[in-house]
Amino acid sequence: MKNTFRNIFCWVVLAASLILASCSDDSTGNATIEVYLTDAPGEYNEVNVDIQDVQVHAGDGDSDNGWTSLSVNKGVYDLLEFTNGLDTLLGSTTVPAGKISQVRLILGDNNTVVVDGVSTKLTTPSAQQSGLKIQINTDLKEGVTYKIILDFDAARSIVATGSGKYNLKPVIRAITTALDGGITGTVMPMSAKPVVYAINGVDTVSTFTNESGSFLVRGLATATYRLVLVAGDGAVREKTDVKVNTGDVTDVGVINF
């Protein structure tokens, strides 16, 4: 009996010490997108592109009401700084899980190429003023974070027109990779409202149940976790050997208090 009380006390202390655990996003039905920029080496000194917005389109097609803007780090990027495996984060956003069809890159006017130390303005075709669209056609799973790499081929995107002038006709491919996984489930009764801990060695990620008793622990690396739920009255439930794979969300079903 003493050991039981001691265990309950320890988990209550753990629940009160949320500052020691990283709390995950407890929203459900969403996936997270992070968009990065990279490039293949080119023959220029610099290729500077003025990125003002990055948007993703949910569902099929490209209707005007399907676009979502990221929180973008606006500015001029020298593509040649992000070659040979290097990349940089342009922005991120949360979108409903499901299909995304395209990414749209909105460029400003401050695009230049440097050749033999001389900087020349890049002319962008008028057809691209509404944004450059890149096909993705990827299904996003709820609770998973995805990295989308925009691989900008600078060598093929810069077109010399003669008389020292250059056009910018971007050639970009998109590479989508899942970064993590998660654990989901439902607690009954809903009034239990426990703190949910996913524990892997010394790493702990926590979240709370929502109004319907559901929870989603997201941002988990591929590993085997111990799931511990601590209710406000000190009651504890535990599931062991919960396996998580990158790109998947493991459903542990209903946990009863």
Short mmCIF file of N, CA and C in Angstrom, two decimals, residues 54-201:
data_model
loop_
_atom_site.label_atom_id
_atom_site.label_comp_id
_atom_site.label_asym_id
_atom_site.label_seq_id
_atom_site.Cartn_x
_atom_site.Cartn_y
_atom_site.Cartn_z
N VAL A 54 5.12 32.48 -49.24
CA VAL A 54 5.02 31.08 -49.65
C VAL A 54 3.64 30.60 -49.22
N GLN A 55 2.92 29.99 -50.16
CA GLN A 55 1.55 29.54 -49.88
C GLN A 55 1.41 28.07 -50.25
N VAL A 56 0.52 27.38 -49.54
CA VAL A 56 0.21 25.99 -49.87
C VAL A 56 -1.27 25.90 -50.19
N HIS A 57 -1.62 24.97 -51.08
CA HIS A 57 -3.01 24.82 -51.50
C HIS A 57 -3.55 23.48 -51.05
N ALA A 58 -4.64 23.52 -50.27
CA ALA A 58 -5.27 22.30 -49.78
C ALA A 58 -6.21 21.73 -50.83
N GLY A 59 -6.26 20.40 -50.91
CA GLY A 59 -7.16 19.75 -51.85
C GLY A 59 -6.62 19.74 -53.26
N ASP A 60 -7.46 19.37 -54.19
CA ASP A 60 -7.07 19.33 -55.60
C ASP A 60 -7.25 20.71 -56.25
N GLY A 61 -6.56 20.92 -57.39
CA GLY A 61 -6.74 22.16 -58.14
C GLY A 61 -6.04 23.34 -57.51
N ASP A 62 -6.39 24.55 -57.96
CA ASP A 62 -5.75 25.76 -57.45
C ASP A 62 -6.75 26.91 -57.34
N SER A 63 -7.95 26.60 -56.85
CA SER A 63 -8.96 27.65 -56.68
C SER A 63 -8.45 28.70 -55.69
N ASP A 64 -8.95 29.92 -55.83
CA ASP A 64 -8.44 31.03 -55.04
C ASP A 64 -8.65 30.86 -53.54
N ASN A 65 -9.68 30.13 -53.13
CA ASN A 65 -9.98 30.02 -51.70
C ASN A 65 -9.27 28.85 -51.03
N GLY A 66 -8.36 28.17 -51.73
CA GLY A 66 -7.68 27.03 -51.13
C GLY A 66 -6.27 27.30 -50.65
N TRP A 67 -5.82 28.56 -50.75
CA TRP A 67 -4.43 28.87 -50.42
C TRP A 67 -4.27 29.34 -48.98
N THR A 68 -3.17 28.90 -48.34
CA THR A 68 -2.81 29.34 -46.99
C THR A 68 -1.39 29.86 -47.01
N SER A 69 -1.19 31.09 -46.51
CA SER A 69 0.15 31.67 -46.45
C SER A 69 0.89 31.19 -45.21
N LEU A 70 2.19 30.96 -45.37
CA LEU A 70 3.03 30.61 -44.24
C LEU A 70 3.47 31.88 -43.53
N SER A 71 3.96 31.70 -42.31
CA SER A 71 4.63 32.81 -41.63
C SER A 71 6.05 32.87 -42.19
N VAL A 72 6.22 33.69 -43.23
CA VAL A 72 7.44 33.63 -44.03
C VAL A 72 8.49 34.62 -43.53
N ASN A 73 9.75 34.18 -43.55
CA ASN A 73 10.88 35.07 -43.31
C ASN A 73 11.18 35.80 -44.62
N LYS A 74 10.50 36.93 -44.84
CA LYS A 74 10.64 37.65 -46.10
C LYS A 74 12.05 38.19 -46.27
N GLY A 75 12.48 38.27 -47.54
CA GLY A 75 13.77 38.88 -47.79
C GLY A 75 14.44 38.32 -49.03
N VAL A 76 15.67 38.79 -49.28
CA VAL A 76 16.45 38.36 -50.43
C VAL A 76 17.38 37.23 -50.00
N TYR A 77 17.31 36.12 -50.73
CA TYR A 77 18.12 34.94 -50.43
C TYR A 77 19.09 34.68 -51.58
N ASP A 78 20.36 34.52 -51.23
CA ASP A 78 21.35 34.09 -52.23
C ASP A 78 21.30 32.57 -52.29
N LEU A 79 20.78 32.05 -53.40
CA LEU A 79 20.59 30.60 -53.51
C LEU A 79 21.89 29.82 -53.38
N LEU A 80 22.98 30.43 -53.77
CA LEU A 80 24.26 29.71 -53.77
C LEU A 80 24.81 29.52 -52.37
N GLU A 81 24.16 30.10 -51.35
CA GLU A 81 24.53 29.85 -49.97
C GLU A 81 23.92 28.56 -49.45
N PHE A 82 23.01 27.97 -50.23
CA PHE A 82 22.28 26.79 -49.75
C PHE A 82 22.47 25.62 -50.71
N THR A 83 23.72 25.29 -50.98
CA THR A 83 24.05 24.18 -51.88
C THR A 83 24.70 23.05 -51.09
N ASN A 84 24.86 21.90 -51.76
CA ASN A 84 25.56 20.74 -51.18
C ASN A 84 24.97 20.32 -49.84
N GLY A 85 23.66 20.21 -49.80
CA GLY A 85 22.98 19.71 -48.60
C GLY A 85 22.54 20.77 -47.62
N LEU A 86 22.91 22.03 -47.83
CA LEU A 86 22.47 23.11 -46.93
C LEU A 86 21.09 23.59 -47.35
N ASP A 87 20.30 24.04 -46.37
CA ASP A 87 19.00 24.64 -46.67
C ASP A 87 18.68 25.69 -45.61
N THR A 88 17.60 26.42 -45.82
CA THR A 88 17.17 27.43 -44.86
C THR A 88 15.66 27.42 -44.77
N LEU A 89 15.15 27.66 -43.57
CA LEU A 89 13.71 27.66 -43.33
C LEU A 89 13.09 28.95 -43.84
N LEU A 90 12.12 28.82 -44.75
CA LEU A 90 11.38 29.99 -45.25
C LEU A 90 10.20 30.32 -44.35
N GLY A 91 9.53 29.29 -43.84
CA GLY A 91 8.37 29.54 -42.99
C GLY A 91 7.64 28.25 -42.68
N SER A 92 6.62 28.35 -41.84
CA SER A 92 5.85 27.18 -41.45
C SER A 92 4.40 27.58 -41.23
N THR A 93 3.52 26.58 -41.21
CA THR A 93 2.10 26.82 -40.95
C THR A 93 1.44 25.52 -40.54
N THR A 94 0.25 25.63 -39.97
CA THR A 94 -0.57 24.47 -39.63
C THR A 94 -1.77 24.45 -40.56
N VAL A 95 -2.04 23.30 -41.15
CA VAL A 95 -3.14 23.15 -42.10
C VAL A 95 -3.94 21.92 -41.73
N PRO A 96 -5.21 21.84 -42.16
CA PRO A 96 -5.99 20.63 -41.93
C PRO A 96 -5.31 19.42 -42.59
N ALA A 97 -5.32 18.31 -41.89
CA ALA A 97 -4.78 17.09 -42.47
C ALA A 97 -5.54 16.73 -43.74
N GLY A 98 -4.86 16.10 -44.67
CA GLY A 98 -5.46 15.76 -45.96
C GLY A 98 -4.51 16.10 -47.08
N LYS A 99 -5.04 16.27 -48.25
CA LYS A 99 -4.20 16.48 -49.42
C LYS A 99 -3.84 17.95 -49.62
N ILE A 100 -2.57 18.19 -49.97
CA ILE A 100 -2.16 19.50 -50.48
C ILE A 100 -1.63 19.25 -51.89
N SER A 101 -1.99 20.15 -52.80
CA SER A 101 -1.67 19.91 -54.21
C SER A 101 -0.49 20.72 -54.71
N GLN A 102 -0.32 21.95 -54.16
CA GLN A 102 0.70 22.83 -54.72
C GLN A 102 1.30 23.73 -53.66
N VAL A 103 2.48 24.23 -53.98
CA VAL A 103 3.10 25.33 -53.24
C VAL A 103 3.23 26.49 -54.21
N ARG A 104 2.95 27.70 -53.73
CA ARG A 104 3.08 28.89 -54.58
C ARG A 104 4.11 29.82 -53.96
N LEU A 105 5.09 30.18 -54.76
CA LEU A 105 6.17 31.05 -54.33
C LEU A 105 5.93 32.45 -54.90
N ILE A 106 5.80 33.44 -54.02
CA ILE A 106 5.58 34.83 -54.44
C ILE A 106 6.90 35.59 -54.34
N LEU A 107 7.39 36.07 -55.49
CA LEU A 107 8.66 36.79 -55.53
C LEU A 107 8.43 38.29 -55.62
N GLY A 108 9.34 39.05 -55.00
CA GLY A 108 9.34 40.49 -55.14
C GLY A 108 10.15 40.91 -56.36
N ASP A 109 10.51 42.20 -56.43
CA ASP A 109 11.20 42.75 -57.59
C ASP A 109 12.72 42.79 -57.46
N ASN A 110 13.23 42.49 -56.26
CA ASN A 110 14.66 42.66 -56.02
C ASN A 110 15.42 41.35 -56.27
N ASN A 111 15.35 40.87 -57.52
CA ASN A 111 16.02 39.64 -57.92
C ASN A 111 17.23 39.99 -58.79
N THR A 112 18.40 39.47 -58.44
CA THR A 112 19.62 39.82 -59.17
C THR A 112 20.52 38.59 -59.33
N VAL A 113 21.39 38.66 -60.33
CA VAL A 113 22.43 37.66 -60.52
C VAL A 113 23.77 38.39 -60.57
N VAL A 114 24.80 37.80 -59.95
CA VAL A 114 26.13 38.39 -59.97
C VAL A 114 27.03 37.48 -60.79
N VAL A 115 27.59 38.05 -61.88
CA VAL A 115 28.48 37.31 -62.79
C VAL A 115 29.78 38.08 -62.91
N ASP A 116 30.88 37.42 -62.59
CA ASP A 116 32.21 38.08 -62.63
C ASP A 116 32.21 39.36 -61.82
N GLY A 117 31.52 39.33 -60.68
CA GLY A 117 31.49 40.47 -59.77
C GLY A 117 30.53 41.57 -60.13
N VAL A 118 29.80 41.42 -61.24
CA VAL A 118 28.86 42.44 -61.68
C VAL A 118 27.43 41.98 -61.40
N SER A 119 26.69 42.82 -60.69
CA SER A 119 25.30 42.50 -60.33
C SER A 119 24.36 43.01 -61.42
N THR A 120 23.46 42.12 -61.88
CA THR A 120 22.50 42.47 -62.92
C THR A 120 21.10 42.09 -62.45
N LYS A 121 20.14 42.98 -62.69
CA LYS A 121 18.76 42.70 -62.31
C LYS A 121 18.20 41.57 -63.15
N LEU A 122 17.48 40.67 -62.50
CA LEU A 122 16.81 39.58 -63.19
C LEU A 122 15.40 39.99 -63.58
N THR A 123 15.06 39.79 -64.83
CA THR A 123 13.71 40.09 -65.30
C THR A 123 12.84 38.85 -65.10
N THR A 124 11.69 39.07 -64.45
CA THR A 124 10.76 37.97 -64.18
C THR A 124 9.60 38.05 -65.15
N PRO A 125 9.27 36.98 -65.86
CA PRO A 125 8.14 37.00 -66.79
C PRO A 125 6.85 37.41 -66.10
N SER A 126 6.02 38.18 -66.81
CA SER A 126 4.77 38.69 -66.23
C SER A 126 3.85 37.57 -65.78
N ALA A 127 3.96 36.39 -66.39
CA ALA A 127 3.09 35.27 -66.04
C ALA A 127 3.34 34.79 -64.62
N GLN A 128 4.50 35.16 -64.06
CA GLN A 128 4.83 34.71 -62.72
C GLN A 128 4.51 35.74 -61.65
N GLN A 129 3.93 36.87 -62.01
CA GLN A 129 3.65 37.91 -61.04
C GLN A 129 2.62 37.48 -60.00
N SER A 130 1.75 36.55 -60.38
CA SER A 130 0.75 36.04 -59.43
C SER A 130 1.30 34.90 -58.58
N GLY A 131 2.53 34.49 -58.85
CA GLY A 131 3.14 33.44 -58.06
C GLY A 131 3.56 32.25 -58.90
N LEU A 132 4.67 31.68 -58.51
CA LEU A 132 5.19 30.50 -59.19
C LEU A 132 4.66 29.25 -58.49
N LYS A 133 3.95 28.39 -59.20
CA LYS A 133 3.32 27.22 -58.61
C LYS A 133 4.17 25.98 -58.83
N ILE A 134 4.33 25.20 -57.75
CA ILE A 134 5.09 23.96 -57.79
C ILE A 134 4.17 22.83 -57.36
N GLN A 135 4.05 21.80 -58.17
CA GLN A 135 3.18 20.67 -57.86
C GLN A 135 3.76 19.83 -56.72
N ILE A 136 2.86 19.40 -55.80
CA ILE A 136 3.28 18.55 -54.69
C ILE A 136 2.46 17.27 -54.64
N ASN A 137 1.11 17.44 -54.53
CA ASN A 137 0.19 16.30 -54.47
C ASN A 137 0.61 15.29 -53.39
N THR A 138 0.55 15.76 -52.15
CA THR A 138 0.97 14.95 -51.00
C THR A 138 -0.18 14.86 -50.00
N ASP A 139 -0.35 13.70 -49.39
CA ASP A 139 -1.34 13.52 -48.33
C ASP A 139 -0.67 13.74 -46.98
N LEU A 140 -1.24 14.64 -46.18
CA LEU A 140 -0.71 14.95 -44.85
C LEU A 140 -1.53 14.23 -43.79
N LYS A 141 -0.85 13.56 -42.87
CA LYS A 141 -1.53 12.88 -41.77
C LYS A 141 -1.65 13.79 -40.56
N GLU A 142 -2.76 13.65 -39.87
CA GLU A 142 -2.99 14.42 -38.65
C GLU A 142 -1.88 14.18 -37.64
N GLY A 143 -1.38 15.28 -37.05
CA GLY A 143 -0.40 15.17 -35.99
C GLY A 143 1.03 15.01 -36.44
N VAL A 144 1.29 15.04 -37.75
CA VAL A 144 2.64 14.84 -38.26
C VAL A 144 3.18 16.15 -38.83
N THR A 145 4.47 16.38 -38.63
CA THR A 145 5.14 17.55 -39.19
C THR A 145 5.86 17.14 -40.47
N TYR A 146 5.70 17.96 -41.51
CA TYR A 146 6.30 17.66 -42.81
C TYR A 146 7.28 18.76 -43.21
N LYS A 147 8.40 18.33 -43.77
CA LYS A 147 9.39 19.26 -44.32
C LYS A 147 9.27 19.23 -45.83
N ILE A 148 8.98 20.40 -46.42
CA ILE A 148 8.92 20.54 -47.87
C ILE A 148 10.15 21.33 -48.31
N ILE A 149 11.00 20.70 -49.09
CA ILE A 149 12.21 21.36 -49.59
C ILE A 149 11.94 21.85 -51.01
N LEU A 150 12.09 23.14 -51.23
CA LEU A 150 12.01 23.71 -52.57
C LEU A 150 13.43 23.72 -53.15
N ASP A 151 13.68 22.78 -54.05
CA ASP A 151 15.00 22.63 -54.65
C ASP A 151 15.08 23.50 -55.90
N PHE A 152 15.71 24.65 -55.75
CA PHE A 152 15.77 25.69 -56.78
C PHE A 152 17.01 25.45 -57.64
N ASP A 153 16.81 25.12 -58.89
CA ASP A 153 17.91 24.85 -59.80
C ASP A 153 18.38 26.17 -60.44
N ALA A 154 19.35 26.81 -59.79
CA ALA A 154 19.80 28.13 -60.25
C ALA A 154 20.39 28.06 -61.65
N ALA A 155 21.15 27.00 -61.94
CA ALA A 155 21.81 26.90 -63.24
C ALA A 155 20.81 26.89 -64.39
N ARG A 156 19.66 26.25 -64.20
CA ARG A 156 18.64 26.18 -65.26
C ARG A 156 17.64 27.33 -65.18
N SER A 157 17.63 28.05 -64.04
CA SER A 157 16.63 29.10 -63.85
C SER A 157 17.07 30.46 -64.38
N ILE A 158 18.36 30.63 -64.60
CA ILE A 158 18.88 31.90 -65.10
C ILE A 158 19.11 31.75 -66.61
N VAL A 159 18.45 32.60 -67.38
CA VAL A 159 18.51 32.51 -68.85
C VAL A 159 19.13 33.80 -69.39
N ALA A 160 20.29 33.67 -70.03
CA ALA A 160 20.94 34.84 -70.64
C ALA A 160 20.21 35.21 -71.94
N THR A 161 19.86 36.49 -72.09
CA THR A 161 19.11 36.94 -73.27
C THR A 161 19.99 37.73 -74.23
N GLY A 162 21.25 37.92 -73.87
CA GLY A 162 22.14 38.73 -74.71
C GLY A 162 22.28 40.14 -74.17
N SER A 163 23.33 40.84 -74.57
CA SER A 163 23.59 42.22 -74.14
C SER A 163 23.70 42.31 -72.61
N GLY A 164 24.17 41.24 -71.98
CA GLY A 164 24.38 41.26 -70.54
C GLY A 164 23.11 41.21 -69.72
N LYS A 165 22.00 40.84 -70.32
CA LYS A 165 20.74 40.77 -69.58
C LYS A 165 20.38 39.31 -69.30
N TYR A 166 19.61 39.14 -68.20
CA TYR A 166 19.23 37.80 -67.77
C TYR A 166 17.76 37.77 -67.36
N ASN A 167 17.10 36.66 -67.66
CA ASN A 167 15.73 36.41 -67.19
C ASN A 167 15.76 35.37 -66.08
N LEU A 168 14.80 35.51 -65.16
CA LEU A 168 14.61 34.52 -64.11
C LEU A 168 13.38 33.69 -64.46
N LYS A 169 13.62 32.43 -64.84
CA LYS A 169 12.54 31.49 -65.13
C LYS A 169 12.73 30.28 -64.22
N PRO A 170 12.25 30.40 -62.97
CA PRO A 170 12.58 29.41 -61.94
C PRO A 170 12.23 27.97 -62.31
N VAL A 171 13.19 27.10 -62.12
CA VAL A 171 13.00 25.65 -62.24
C VAL A 171 13.14 25.09 -60.82
N ILE A 172 12.02 24.64 -60.27
CA ILE A 172 11.99 24.21 -58.87
C ILE A 172 11.27 22.88 -58.76
N ARG A 173 11.82 21.98 -57.96
CA ARG A 173 11.09 20.77 -57.62
C ARG A 173 10.87 20.74 -56.12
N ALA A 174 9.79 20.11 -55.69
CA ALA A 174 9.45 20.04 -54.26
C ALA A 174 9.67 18.62 -53.76
N ILE A 175 10.32 18.52 -52.61
CA ILE A 175 10.59 17.24 -51.96
C ILE A 175 9.92 17.27 -50.60
N THR A 176 9.01 16.35 -50.35
CA THR A 176 8.26 16.31 -49.09
C THR A 176 8.70 15.12 -48.24
N THR A 177 9.02 15.39 -46.97
CA THR A 177 9.48 14.35 -46.06
C THR A 177 8.79 14.53 -44.70
N ALA A 178 8.27 13.43 -44.15
CA ALA A 178 7.73 13.48 -42.80
C ALA A 178 8.88 13.56 -41.80
N LEU A 179 8.73 14.40 -40.77
CA LEU A 179 9.80 14.60 -39.80
C LEU A 179 9.58 13.84 -38.51
N ASP A 180 8.34 13.52 -38.18
CA ASP A 180 8.07 12.93 -36.88
C ASP A 180 6.80 12.10 -36.91
N GLY A 181 6.38 11.62 -35.76
CA GLY A 181 5.13 10.88 -35.61
C GLY A 181 4.41 11.34 -34.36
N GLY A 182 3.44 10.55 -33.91
CA GLY A 182 2.69 10.96 -32.73
C GLY A 182 1.94 9.80 -32.10
N ILE A 183 1.25 10.10 -31.01
CA ILE A 183 0.41 9.13 -30.30
C ILE A 183 -0.94 9.79 -30.05
N THR A 184 -2.02 9.09 -30.35
CA THR A 184 -3.36 9.62 -30.10
C THR A 184 -4.17 8.59 -29.33
N GLY A 185 -5.24 9.06 -28.72
CA GLY A 185 -6.12 8.17 -27.97
C GLY A 185 -7.27 8.96 -27.36
N THR A 186 -8.11 8.28 -26.59
CA THR A 186 -9.27 8.90 -25.95
C THR A 186 -9.34 8.44 -24.50
N VAL A 187 -9.65 9.37 -23.61
CA VAL A 187 -9.78 9.08 -22.19
C VAL A 187 -11.24 9.10 -21.79
N MET A 188 -11.66 8.08 -21.04
CA MET A 188 -13.01 8.01 -20.49
C MET A 188 -12.93 7.76 -18.98
N PRO A 189 -13.76 8.45 -18.19
CA PRO A 189 -14.70 9.50 -18.63
C PRO A 189 -13.95 10.78 -19.02
N MET A 190 -14.62 11.62 -19.79
CA MET A 190 -13.99 12.87 -20.25
C MET A 190 -13.61 13.77 -19.09
N SER A 191 -14.33 13.64 -17.97
CA SER A 191 -14.09 14.51 -16.82
C SER A 191 -12.75 14.23 -16.15
N ALA A 192 -12.09 13.12 -16.50
CA ALA A 192 -10.79 12.80 -15.88
C ALA A 192 -9.75 13.87 -16.22
N LYS A 193 -9.76 14.35 -17.44
CA LYS A 193 -8.88 15.42 -17.90
C LYS A 193 -7.43 15.26 -17.43
N PRO A 194 -6.80 14.15 -17.76
CA PRO A 194 -5.43 13.93 -17.28
C PRO A 194 -4.39 14.69 -18.10
N VAL A 195 -3.22 14.83 -17.51
CA VAL A 195 -2.04 15.21 -18.26
C VAL A 195 -1.48 13.93 -18.88
N VAL A 196 -1.10 13.99 -20.15
CA VAL A 196 -0.62 12.82 -20.88
C VAL A 196 0.87 13.00 -21.15
N TYR A 197 1.66 12.01 -20.71
CA TYR A 197 3.11 12.06 -20.90
C TYR A 197 3.55 10.92 -21.82
N ALA A 198 4.33 11.24 -22.84
CA ALA A 198 4.99 10.23 -23.66
C ALA A 198 6.46 10.26 -23.29
N ILE A 199 6.95 9.13 -22.76
CA ILE A 199 8.29 9.10 -22.16
C ILE A 199 9.16 8.10 -22.92
N ASN A 200 10.33 8.58 -23.32
CA ASN A 200 11.32 7.72 -23.98
C ASN A 200 12.66 8.02 -23.37
N GLY A 201 13.09 7.18 -22.44
CA GLY A 201 14.33 7.47 -21.73
C GLY A 201 14.19 8.73 -20.90
#
